[in-house]
Short mmCIF file of C-alpha atoms in Angstrom, two decimals:
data_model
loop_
_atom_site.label_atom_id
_atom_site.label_comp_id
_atom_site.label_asym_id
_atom_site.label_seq_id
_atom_site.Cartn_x
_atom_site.Cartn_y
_atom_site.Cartn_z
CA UNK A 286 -50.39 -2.60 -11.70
CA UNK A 287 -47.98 -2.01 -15.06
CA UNK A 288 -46.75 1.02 -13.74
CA UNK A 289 -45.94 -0.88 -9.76
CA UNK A 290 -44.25 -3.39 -11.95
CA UNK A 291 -42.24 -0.57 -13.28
CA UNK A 292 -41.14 0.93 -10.22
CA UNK A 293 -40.82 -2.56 -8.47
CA UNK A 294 -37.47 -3.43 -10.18
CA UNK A 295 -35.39 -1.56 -7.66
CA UNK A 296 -36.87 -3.72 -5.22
CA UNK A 297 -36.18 -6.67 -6.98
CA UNK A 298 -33.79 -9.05 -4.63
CA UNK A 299 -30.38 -11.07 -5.53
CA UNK A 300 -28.37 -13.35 -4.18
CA UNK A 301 -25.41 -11.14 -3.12
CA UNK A 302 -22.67 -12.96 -5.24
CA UNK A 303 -22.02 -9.88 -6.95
CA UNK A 304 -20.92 -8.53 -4.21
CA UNK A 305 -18.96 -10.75 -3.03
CA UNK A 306 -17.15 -10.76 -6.15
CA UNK A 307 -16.25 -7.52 -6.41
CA UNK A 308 -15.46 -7.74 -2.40
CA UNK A 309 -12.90 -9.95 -3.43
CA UNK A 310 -11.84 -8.41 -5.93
CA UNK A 311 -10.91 -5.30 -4.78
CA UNK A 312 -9.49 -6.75 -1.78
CA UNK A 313 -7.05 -9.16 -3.74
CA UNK A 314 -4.19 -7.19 -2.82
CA UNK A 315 -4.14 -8.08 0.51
CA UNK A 316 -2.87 -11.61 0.26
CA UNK A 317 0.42 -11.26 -1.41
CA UNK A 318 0.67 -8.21 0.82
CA UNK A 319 0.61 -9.86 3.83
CA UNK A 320 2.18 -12.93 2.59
CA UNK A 321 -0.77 -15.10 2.17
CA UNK A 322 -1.15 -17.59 -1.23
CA UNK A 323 -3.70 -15.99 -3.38
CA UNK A 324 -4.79 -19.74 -4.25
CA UNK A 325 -6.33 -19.86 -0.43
CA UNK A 326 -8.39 -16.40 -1.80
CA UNK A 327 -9.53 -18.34 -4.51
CA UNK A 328 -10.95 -21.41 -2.49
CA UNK A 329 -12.29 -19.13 -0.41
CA UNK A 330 -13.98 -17.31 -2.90
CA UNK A 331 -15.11 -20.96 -3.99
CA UNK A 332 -16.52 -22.02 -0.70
CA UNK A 333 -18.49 -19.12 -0.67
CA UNK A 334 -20.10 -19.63 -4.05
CA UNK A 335 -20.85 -23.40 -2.47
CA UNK A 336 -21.77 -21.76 1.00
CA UNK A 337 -25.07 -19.16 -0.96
CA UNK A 338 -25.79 -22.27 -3.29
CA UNK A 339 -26.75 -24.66 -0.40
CA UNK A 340 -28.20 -21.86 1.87
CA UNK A 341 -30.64 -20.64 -1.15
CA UNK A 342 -33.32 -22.90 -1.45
CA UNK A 343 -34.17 -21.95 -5.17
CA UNK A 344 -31.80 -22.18 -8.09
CA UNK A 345 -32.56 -21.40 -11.85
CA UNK A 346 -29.79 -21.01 -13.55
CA UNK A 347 -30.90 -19.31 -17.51
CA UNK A 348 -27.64 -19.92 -19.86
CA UNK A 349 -28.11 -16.45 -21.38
CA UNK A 350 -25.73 -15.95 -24.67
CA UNK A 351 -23.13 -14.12 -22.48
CA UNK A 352 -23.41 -17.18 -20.22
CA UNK A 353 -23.02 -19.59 -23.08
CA UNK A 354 -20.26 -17.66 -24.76
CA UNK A 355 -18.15 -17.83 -21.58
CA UNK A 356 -18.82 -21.64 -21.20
CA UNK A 357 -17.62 -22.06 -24.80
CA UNK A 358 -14.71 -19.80 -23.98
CA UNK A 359 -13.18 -21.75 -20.93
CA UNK A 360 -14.15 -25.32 -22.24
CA UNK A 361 -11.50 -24.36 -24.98
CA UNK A 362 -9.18 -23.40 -22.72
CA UNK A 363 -9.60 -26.32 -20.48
CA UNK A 364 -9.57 -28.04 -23.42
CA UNK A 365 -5.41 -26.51 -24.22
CA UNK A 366 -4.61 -27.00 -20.76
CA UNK A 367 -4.84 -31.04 -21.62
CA UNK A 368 -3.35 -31.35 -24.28
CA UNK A 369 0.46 -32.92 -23.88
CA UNK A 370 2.35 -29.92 -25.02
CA UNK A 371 0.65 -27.48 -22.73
CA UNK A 372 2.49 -26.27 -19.75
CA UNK A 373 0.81 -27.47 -16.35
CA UNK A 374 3.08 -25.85 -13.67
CA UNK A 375 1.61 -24.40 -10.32
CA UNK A 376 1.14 -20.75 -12.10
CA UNK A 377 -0.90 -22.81 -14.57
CA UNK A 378 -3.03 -24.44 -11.97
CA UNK A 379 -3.71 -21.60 -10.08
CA UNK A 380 -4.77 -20.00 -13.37
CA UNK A 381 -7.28 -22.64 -14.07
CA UNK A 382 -8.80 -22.92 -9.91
CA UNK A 383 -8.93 -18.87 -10.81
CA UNK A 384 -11.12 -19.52 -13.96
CA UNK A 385 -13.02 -22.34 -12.47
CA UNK A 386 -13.96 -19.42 -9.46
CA UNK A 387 -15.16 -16.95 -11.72
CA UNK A 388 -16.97 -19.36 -13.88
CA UNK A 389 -19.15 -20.43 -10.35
CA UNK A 390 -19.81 -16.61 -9.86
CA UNK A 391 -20.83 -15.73 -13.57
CA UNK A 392 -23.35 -18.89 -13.96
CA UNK A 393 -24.92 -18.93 -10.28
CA UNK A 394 -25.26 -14.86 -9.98
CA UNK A 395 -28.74 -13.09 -9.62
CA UNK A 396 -27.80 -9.32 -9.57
CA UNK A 397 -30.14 -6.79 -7.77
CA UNK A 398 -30.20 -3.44 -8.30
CA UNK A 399 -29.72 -2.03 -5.25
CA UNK A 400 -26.25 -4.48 -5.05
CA UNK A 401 -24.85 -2.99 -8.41
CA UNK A 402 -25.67 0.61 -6.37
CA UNK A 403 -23.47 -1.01 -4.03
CA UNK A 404 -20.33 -2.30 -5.51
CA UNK A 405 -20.24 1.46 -7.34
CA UNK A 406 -20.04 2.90 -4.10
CA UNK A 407 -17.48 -0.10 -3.09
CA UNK A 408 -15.55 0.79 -5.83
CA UNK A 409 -15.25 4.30 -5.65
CA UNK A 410 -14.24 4.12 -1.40
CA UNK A 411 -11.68 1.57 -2.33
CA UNK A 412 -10.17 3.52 -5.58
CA UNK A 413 -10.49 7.09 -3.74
CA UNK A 414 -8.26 5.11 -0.50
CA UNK A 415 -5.91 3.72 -2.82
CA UNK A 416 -5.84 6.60 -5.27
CA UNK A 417 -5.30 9.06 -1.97
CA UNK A 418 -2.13 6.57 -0.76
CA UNK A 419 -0.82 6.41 -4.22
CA UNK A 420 -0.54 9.90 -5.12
CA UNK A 421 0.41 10.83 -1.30
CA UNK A 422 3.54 8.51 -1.27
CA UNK A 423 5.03 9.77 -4.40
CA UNK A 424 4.74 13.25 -3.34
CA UNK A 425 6.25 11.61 0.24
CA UNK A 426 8.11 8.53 -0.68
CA UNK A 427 10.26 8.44 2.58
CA UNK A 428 6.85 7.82 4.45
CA UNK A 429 6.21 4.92 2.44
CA UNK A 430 9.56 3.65 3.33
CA UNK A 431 9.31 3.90 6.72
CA UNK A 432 5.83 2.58 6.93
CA UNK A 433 4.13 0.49 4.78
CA UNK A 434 7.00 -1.10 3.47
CA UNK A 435 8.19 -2.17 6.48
CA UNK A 436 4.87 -4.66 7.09
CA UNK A 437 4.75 -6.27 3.63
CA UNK A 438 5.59 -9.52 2.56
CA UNK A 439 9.13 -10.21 0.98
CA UNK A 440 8.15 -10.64 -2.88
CA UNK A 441 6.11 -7.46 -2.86
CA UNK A 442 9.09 -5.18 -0.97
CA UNK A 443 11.33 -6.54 -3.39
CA UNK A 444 9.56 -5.19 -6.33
CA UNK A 445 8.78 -2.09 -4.98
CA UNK A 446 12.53 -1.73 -3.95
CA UNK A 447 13.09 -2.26 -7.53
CA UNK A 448 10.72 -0.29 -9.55
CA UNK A 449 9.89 2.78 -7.34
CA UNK A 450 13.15 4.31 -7.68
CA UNK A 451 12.62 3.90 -11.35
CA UNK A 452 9.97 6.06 -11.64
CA UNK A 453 6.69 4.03 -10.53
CA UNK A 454 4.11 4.25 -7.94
CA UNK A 455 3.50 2.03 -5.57
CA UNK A 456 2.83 -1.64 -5.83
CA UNK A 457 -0.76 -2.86 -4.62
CA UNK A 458 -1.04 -6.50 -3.84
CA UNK A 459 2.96 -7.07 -5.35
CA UNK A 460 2.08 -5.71 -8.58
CA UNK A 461 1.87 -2.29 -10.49
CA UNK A 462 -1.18 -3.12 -12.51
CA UNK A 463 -3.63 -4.01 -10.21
CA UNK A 464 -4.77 -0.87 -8.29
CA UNK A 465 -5.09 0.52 -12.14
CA UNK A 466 -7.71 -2.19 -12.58
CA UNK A 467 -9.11 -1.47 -9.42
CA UNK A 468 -9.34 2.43 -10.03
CA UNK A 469 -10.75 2.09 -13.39
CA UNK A 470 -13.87 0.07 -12.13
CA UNK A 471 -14.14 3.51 -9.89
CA UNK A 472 -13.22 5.45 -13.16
CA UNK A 473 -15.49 3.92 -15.76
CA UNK A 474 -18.54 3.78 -13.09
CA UNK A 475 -18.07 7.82 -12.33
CA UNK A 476 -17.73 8.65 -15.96
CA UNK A 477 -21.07 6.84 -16.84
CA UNK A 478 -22.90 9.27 -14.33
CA UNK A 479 -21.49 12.23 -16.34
CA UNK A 480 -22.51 11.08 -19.44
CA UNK A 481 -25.84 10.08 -18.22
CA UNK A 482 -27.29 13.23 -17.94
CA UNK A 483 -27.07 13.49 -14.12
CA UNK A 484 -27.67 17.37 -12.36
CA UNK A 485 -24.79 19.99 -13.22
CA UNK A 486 -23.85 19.84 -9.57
CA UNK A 487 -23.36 15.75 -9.83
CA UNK A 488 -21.05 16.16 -12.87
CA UNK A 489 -19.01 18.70 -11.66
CA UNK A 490 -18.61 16.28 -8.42
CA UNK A 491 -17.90 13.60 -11.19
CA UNK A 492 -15.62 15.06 -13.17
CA UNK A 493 -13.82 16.18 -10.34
CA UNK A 494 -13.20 12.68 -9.19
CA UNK A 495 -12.86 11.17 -12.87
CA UNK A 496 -9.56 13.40 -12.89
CA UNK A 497 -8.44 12.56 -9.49
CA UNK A 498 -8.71 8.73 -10.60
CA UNK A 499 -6.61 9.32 -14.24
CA UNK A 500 -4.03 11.34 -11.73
CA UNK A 501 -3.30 7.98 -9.13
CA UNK A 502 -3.11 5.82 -12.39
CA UNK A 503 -1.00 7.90 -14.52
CA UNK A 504 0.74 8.22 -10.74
CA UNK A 505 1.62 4.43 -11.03
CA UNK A 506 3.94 5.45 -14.17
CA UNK A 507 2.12 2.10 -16.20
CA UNK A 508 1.70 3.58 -19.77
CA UNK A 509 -0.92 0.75 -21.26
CA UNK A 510 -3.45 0.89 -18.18
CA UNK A 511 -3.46 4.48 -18.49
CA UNK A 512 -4.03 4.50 -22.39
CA UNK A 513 -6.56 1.75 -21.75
CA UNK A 514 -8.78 4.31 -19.48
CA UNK A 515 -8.71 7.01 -21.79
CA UNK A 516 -9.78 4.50 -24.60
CA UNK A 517 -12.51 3.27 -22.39
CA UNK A 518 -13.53 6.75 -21.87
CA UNK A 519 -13.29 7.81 -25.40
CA UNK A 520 -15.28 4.58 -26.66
CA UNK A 521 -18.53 5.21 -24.18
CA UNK A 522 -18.05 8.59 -24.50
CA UNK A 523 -18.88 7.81 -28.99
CA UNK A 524 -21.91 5.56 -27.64
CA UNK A 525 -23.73 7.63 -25.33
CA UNK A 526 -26.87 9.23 -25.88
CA UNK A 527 -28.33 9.36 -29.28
CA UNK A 528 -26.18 9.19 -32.65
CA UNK A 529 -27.01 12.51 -33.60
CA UNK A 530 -24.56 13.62 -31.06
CA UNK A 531 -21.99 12.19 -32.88
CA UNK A 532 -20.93 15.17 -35.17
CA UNK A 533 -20.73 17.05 -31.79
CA UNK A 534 -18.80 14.28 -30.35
CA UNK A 535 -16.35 14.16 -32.87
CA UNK A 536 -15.86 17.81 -33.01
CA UNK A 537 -15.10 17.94 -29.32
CA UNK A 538 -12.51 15.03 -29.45
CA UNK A 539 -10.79 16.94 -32.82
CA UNK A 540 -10.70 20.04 -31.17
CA UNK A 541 -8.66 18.56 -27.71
CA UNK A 542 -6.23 16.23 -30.18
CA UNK A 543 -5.52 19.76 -32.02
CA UNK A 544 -5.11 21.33 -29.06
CA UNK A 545 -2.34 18.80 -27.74
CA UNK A 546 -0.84 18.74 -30.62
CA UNK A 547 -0.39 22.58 -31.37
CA UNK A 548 1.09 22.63 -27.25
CA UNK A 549 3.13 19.21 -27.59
CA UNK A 550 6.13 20.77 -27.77
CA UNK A 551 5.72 23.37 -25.09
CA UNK A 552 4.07 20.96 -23.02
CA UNK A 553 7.28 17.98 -23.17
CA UNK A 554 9.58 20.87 -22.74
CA UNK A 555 7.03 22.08 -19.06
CA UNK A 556 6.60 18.55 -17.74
CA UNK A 557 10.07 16.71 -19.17
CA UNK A 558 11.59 16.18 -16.31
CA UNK A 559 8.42 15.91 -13.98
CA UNK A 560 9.72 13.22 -11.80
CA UNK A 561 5.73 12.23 -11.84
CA UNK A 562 5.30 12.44 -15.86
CA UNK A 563 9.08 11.09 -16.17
CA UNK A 564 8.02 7.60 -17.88
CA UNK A 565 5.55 9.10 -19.88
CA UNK A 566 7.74 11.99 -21.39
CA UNK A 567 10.90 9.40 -21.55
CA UNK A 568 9.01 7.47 -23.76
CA UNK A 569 7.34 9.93 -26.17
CA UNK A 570 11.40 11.46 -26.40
CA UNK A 571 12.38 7.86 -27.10
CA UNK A 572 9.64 7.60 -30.11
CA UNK A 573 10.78 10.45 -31.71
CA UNK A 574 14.51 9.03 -31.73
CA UNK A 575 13.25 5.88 -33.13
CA UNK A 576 14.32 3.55 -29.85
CA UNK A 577 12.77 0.77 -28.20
CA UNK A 578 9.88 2.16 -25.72
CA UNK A 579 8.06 -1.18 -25.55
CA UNK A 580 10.41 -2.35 -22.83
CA UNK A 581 11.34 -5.53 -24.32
CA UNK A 582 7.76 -6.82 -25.45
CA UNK A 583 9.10 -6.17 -29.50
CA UNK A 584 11.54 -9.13 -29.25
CA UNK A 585 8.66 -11.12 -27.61
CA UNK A 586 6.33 -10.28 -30.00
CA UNK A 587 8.78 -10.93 -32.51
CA UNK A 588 9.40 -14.61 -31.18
CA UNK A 589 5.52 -15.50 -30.92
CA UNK A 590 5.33 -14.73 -34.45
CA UNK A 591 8.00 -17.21 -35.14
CA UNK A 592 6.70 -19.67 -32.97
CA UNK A 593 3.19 -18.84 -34.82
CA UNK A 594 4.70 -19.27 -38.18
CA UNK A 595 5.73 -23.27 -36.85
CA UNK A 596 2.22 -24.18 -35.82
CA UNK A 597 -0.09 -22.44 -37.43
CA UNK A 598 -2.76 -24.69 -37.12
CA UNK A 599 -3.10 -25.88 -32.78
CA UNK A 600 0.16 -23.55 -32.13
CA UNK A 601 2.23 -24.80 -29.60
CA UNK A 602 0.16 -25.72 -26.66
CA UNK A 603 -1.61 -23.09 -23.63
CA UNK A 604 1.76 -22.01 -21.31
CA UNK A 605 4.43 -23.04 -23.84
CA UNK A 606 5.46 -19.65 -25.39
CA UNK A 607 7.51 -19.62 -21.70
CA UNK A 608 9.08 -22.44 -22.75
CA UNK A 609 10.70 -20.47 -25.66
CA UNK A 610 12.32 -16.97 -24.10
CA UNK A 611 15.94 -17.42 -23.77
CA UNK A 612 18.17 -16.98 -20.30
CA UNK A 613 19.65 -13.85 -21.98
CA UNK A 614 16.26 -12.11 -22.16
CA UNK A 615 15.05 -13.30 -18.41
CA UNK A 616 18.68 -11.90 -17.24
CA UNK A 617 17.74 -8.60 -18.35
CA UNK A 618 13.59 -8.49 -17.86
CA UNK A 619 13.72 -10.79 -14.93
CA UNK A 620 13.13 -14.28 -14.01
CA UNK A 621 9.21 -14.06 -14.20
CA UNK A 622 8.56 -13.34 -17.74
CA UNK A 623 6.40 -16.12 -19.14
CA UNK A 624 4.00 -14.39 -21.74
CA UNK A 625 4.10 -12.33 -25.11
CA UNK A 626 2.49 -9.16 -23.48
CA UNK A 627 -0.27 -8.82 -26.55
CA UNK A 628 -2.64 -12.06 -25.77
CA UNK A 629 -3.86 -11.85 -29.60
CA UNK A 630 -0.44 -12.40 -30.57
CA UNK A 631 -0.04 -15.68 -27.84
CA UNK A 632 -3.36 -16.78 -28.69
CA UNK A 633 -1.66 -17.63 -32.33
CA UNK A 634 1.59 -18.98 -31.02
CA UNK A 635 0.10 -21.32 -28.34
CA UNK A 636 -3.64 -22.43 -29.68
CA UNK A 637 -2.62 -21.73 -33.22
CA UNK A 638 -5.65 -20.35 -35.78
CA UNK A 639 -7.97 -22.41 -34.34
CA UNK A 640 -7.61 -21.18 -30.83
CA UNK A 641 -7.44 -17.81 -31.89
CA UNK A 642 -10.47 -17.82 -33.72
CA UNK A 643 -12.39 -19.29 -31.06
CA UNK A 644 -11.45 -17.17 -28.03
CA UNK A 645 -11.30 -14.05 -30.00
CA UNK A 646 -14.86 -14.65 -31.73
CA UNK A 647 -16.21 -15.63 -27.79
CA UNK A 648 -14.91 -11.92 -26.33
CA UNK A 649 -16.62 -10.41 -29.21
CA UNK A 650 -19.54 -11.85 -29.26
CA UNK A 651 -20.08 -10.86 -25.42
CA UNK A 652 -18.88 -7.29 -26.33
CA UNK A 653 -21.38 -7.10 -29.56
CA UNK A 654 -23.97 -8.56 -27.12
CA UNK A 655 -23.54 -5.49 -24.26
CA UNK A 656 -23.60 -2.81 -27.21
CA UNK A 657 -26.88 -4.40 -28.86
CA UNK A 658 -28.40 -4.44 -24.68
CA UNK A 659 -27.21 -0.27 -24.98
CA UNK A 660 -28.18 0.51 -28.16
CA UNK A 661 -31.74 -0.51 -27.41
CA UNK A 662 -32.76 1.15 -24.25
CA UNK A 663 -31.28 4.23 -25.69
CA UNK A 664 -34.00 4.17 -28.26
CA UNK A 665 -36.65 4.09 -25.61
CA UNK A 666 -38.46 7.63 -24.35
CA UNK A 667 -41.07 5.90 -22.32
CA UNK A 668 -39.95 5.33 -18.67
CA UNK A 669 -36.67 6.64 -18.92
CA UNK A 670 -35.47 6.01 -15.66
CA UNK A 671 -35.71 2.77 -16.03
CA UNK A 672 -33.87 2.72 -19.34
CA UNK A 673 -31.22 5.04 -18.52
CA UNK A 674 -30.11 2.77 -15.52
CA UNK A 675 -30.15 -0.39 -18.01
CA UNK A 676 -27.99 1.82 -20.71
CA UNK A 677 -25.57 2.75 -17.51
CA UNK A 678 -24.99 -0.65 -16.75
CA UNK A 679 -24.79 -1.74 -19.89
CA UNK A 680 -22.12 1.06 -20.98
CA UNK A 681 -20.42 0.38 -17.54
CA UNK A 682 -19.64 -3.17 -18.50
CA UNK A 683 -18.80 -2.50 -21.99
CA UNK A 684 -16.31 0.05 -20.58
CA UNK A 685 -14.85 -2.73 -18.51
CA UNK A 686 -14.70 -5.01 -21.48
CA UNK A 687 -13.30 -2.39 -23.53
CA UNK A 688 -10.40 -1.42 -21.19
CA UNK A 689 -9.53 -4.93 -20.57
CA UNK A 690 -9.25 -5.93 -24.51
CA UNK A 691 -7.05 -2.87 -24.60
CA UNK A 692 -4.83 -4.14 -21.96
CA UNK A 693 -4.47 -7.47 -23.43
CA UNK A 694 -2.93 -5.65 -26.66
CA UNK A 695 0.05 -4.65 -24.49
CA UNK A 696 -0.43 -6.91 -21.29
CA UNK A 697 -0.77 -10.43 -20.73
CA UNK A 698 -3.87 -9.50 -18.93
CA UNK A 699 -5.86 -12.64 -19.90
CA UNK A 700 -2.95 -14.94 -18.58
CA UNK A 701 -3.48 -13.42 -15.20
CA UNK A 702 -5.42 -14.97 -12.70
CA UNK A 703 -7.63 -11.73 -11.84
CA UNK A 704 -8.51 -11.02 -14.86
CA UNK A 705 -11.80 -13.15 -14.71
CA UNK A 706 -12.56 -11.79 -11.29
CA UNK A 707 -13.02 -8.18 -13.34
CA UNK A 708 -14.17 -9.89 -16.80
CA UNK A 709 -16.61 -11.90 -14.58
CA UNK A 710 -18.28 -8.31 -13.35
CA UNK A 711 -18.58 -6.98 -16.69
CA UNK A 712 -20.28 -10.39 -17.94
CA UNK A 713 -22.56 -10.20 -15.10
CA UNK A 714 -23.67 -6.93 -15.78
CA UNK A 715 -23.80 -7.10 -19.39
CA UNK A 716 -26.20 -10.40 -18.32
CA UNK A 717 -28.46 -8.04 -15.73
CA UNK A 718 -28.65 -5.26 -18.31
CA UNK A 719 -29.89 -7.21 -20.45
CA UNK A 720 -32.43 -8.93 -18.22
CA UNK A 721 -33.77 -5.91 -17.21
CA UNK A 722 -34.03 -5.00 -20.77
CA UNK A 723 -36.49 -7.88 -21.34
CA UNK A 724 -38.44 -7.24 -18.89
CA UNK A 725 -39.05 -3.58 -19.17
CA UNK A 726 -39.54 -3.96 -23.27
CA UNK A 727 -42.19 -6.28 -22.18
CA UNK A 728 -44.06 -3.96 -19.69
CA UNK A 729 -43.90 -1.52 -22.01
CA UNK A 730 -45.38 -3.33 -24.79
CA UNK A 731 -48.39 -3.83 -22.39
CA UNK A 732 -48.94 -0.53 -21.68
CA UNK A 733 -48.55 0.61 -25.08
CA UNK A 734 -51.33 -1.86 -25.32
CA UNK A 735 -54.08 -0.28 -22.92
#
């Protein structure tokens, strides 16, 4: 009966929200494609939440710690958002109807299984289509000219007027980052199956399509997405399997740092003036001279340390560090810029020490939370299967969290809107690994019993 139990988990049915999430997701480009306000996507996404909460006739909603972290988390910021010195423009509204969406999703979710088997396979077909159209129009850029340009909306040919002569890919959904985030849920997904211990044949097929994904996002020419994979990579790459791996591990990663750095040199002087590697090499050439390669975000950073240094305490209220960069900058970065581009650094200019504290300590104690779920089920050699899957989803989320933090060191990734549309995933499979984990610790306990 133990044993059905067991087995019975793939079975086990959810309530599809998942899904629908990640649907949405990696679909988001479409609206600001095709013109459409990404507000309408996010009531939508709303009134589908609504939609499976009335059809279901059974609700029980268990705050888990990731669930009450998060709650914590956005109460502050809804919190900022009120006080008087906060900004509370559209952008800022939009934000908080974004956060508000997500928040529905992470608390009402019931994950299955066999729907986390199906947003991987979701997220692969999307990433391999836009992955494919990425790396096709930069080896063919008059296609893409004559093509999909013509059908997109005005904001989103305007930018790519702009910035693909300049050396980028593409834009997806009007922006440059947000097929990267799209083709690292693909990335970090495929790269758990390697080191998973799947058949020889399935890592080959892996690692063939791990490298395919890093090629469409280095493609895109954004430096800090593509950094933030490789970190990801590198990070579940030190947690999987068993610590005594580790000297291994480490030996393998010294060996390919040596490697690149004995062929640096011969490799900037191969691939300098790769028109696909051109941003990349630019900037390493620019290091070494001792310029500027953060592309203004040094003189921002540099202001929200000033601003910081004013209010140290409450800083100077959610939005306002937009507030503070002068006409001279926006004439030369564009109109648009409103954040610091490292969120640490705008958490302490706009919620001060105390804001800082609490919103960092809330993403860590999710992230400590998945690791603890991972390190767990490693140490357990009955019923592997079932173990294995809960340390895959477990190191699949962490990789998530893990790129995302990254970003947010160079990015004002936690300012955007879709941020907790892909934060949301990880949380809700940190929250089913973790269930599972439970469960199966308990099961085996009874059989250890008999």
């Amino acid at each position: 009966m133990i044993e059905k139990k067991l087995i019975g988990w793939e079975s086990q049915k959810g309530n599809w929200l998942l899904v629908i999430l990640s649907l949405y997701t990696c679909t988001y480009f479409v609206y600001r494609d095709l013109g459409i306000s990404n507000i309408l996507g996010w009531f939508f996404s709303i009134f589908l939440v609504c939609f499976v909460f009335i059809t279901r006739s059974q609700w029980k909603i268990k705050l888990t710690i990731n669930k009450k972290t998060w709650l914590v988390l956005i109460g502050f910021i809804a919190v900022s958002f009120l006080r008087p010195s906060s900004r509370r423009d559209g952008d800022e509204v939009f934000y908080v109807v974004a956060i508000a969406s997500a928040t529905l999703y992470v608390l009402l979710c019931n994950a299955s299984y066999s729907e986390i088997k199906l947003c991987r396979k979701f997220y692969k077909t999307i990433s391999f289509i836009l992955g494919s159209l990425i790396l096709f129009f930069r080896v063919f850029p008059s296609i893409y000219w004559k093509t999909i340009y013509r059908f997109l909306a005005a904001s989103p040919r305007q930018l790519a007027a702009y910035y693909v002569p300049r050396g980028y890919g593409i834009p997806v959904g009007g922006s440059l980052t947000l097929a990267d985030y799209i083709m690292m849920l693909a990335l970090i997904t495929t790269f758990n199956e390697i080191v998973s211990g799947v058949a020889k044949k399935e890592k080959i097929k892996n690692a063939v399509l791990v490298l395919f994904y890093l090629l469409a996002i280095l493609a895109e020419g954004r430096r800090g997405e593509l950094l933030a994979c490789v970190f990801a990579m590198f990070f579940i790459f030190m947690i999987s399997r068993s610590k005594k791996d580790f000297m291994l591990k480490a030996g393998i990663i010294l060996l390919v740092l040596l490697i690149l750095y004995l062929s640096f040199n011969a490799l900037l002087a191969a691939f300098g003036d790769n028109e696909l590697l051109y941003r990349y090499t630019a900037s390493i050439q620019g290091a070494e001279k001792g310029q500027d390669v953060t592309s203004g975000r040094s003189a921002l950073w540099e202001e929200a340390i000033r601003l910081f240094r004013e209010n140290p305490i409450f800083g100077v209220g959610f939005g306002g560090f937009a507030n503070s960069i002068s006409s001279s900058f926006r004439a030369i970065h564009g109109e648009d810029v409103m954040d610091v581009h490292n969120c640490f650094l705008q958490f302490l200019c706009e919620t001060g020490i105390v804001g800082t504290v609490i919103m960092t300590s809330a993403l860590i104690v999710i992230f400590v939370n998945t690791l603890r779920t991972i390190s767990k089920n490693k140490r357990n050699e009955i019923n592997n299967k079932v173990s294995n899957e809960i340390v895959k989803i477990g190191q699949t989320s962490i990789g998530i969290q893990t790129f995302l933090l990254f970003v947010c060191m160079l990015d004002p990734a936690f300012y955007k809107p879709i941020f907790w549309a892909f934060y949301g995933i990880a949380v809700i499979l940190s929250d089913y690994a973790q269930s599972m984990s439970k469960s199966n610790n308990a099961l085996l306990s009874k059989i250890n019993e008999f």
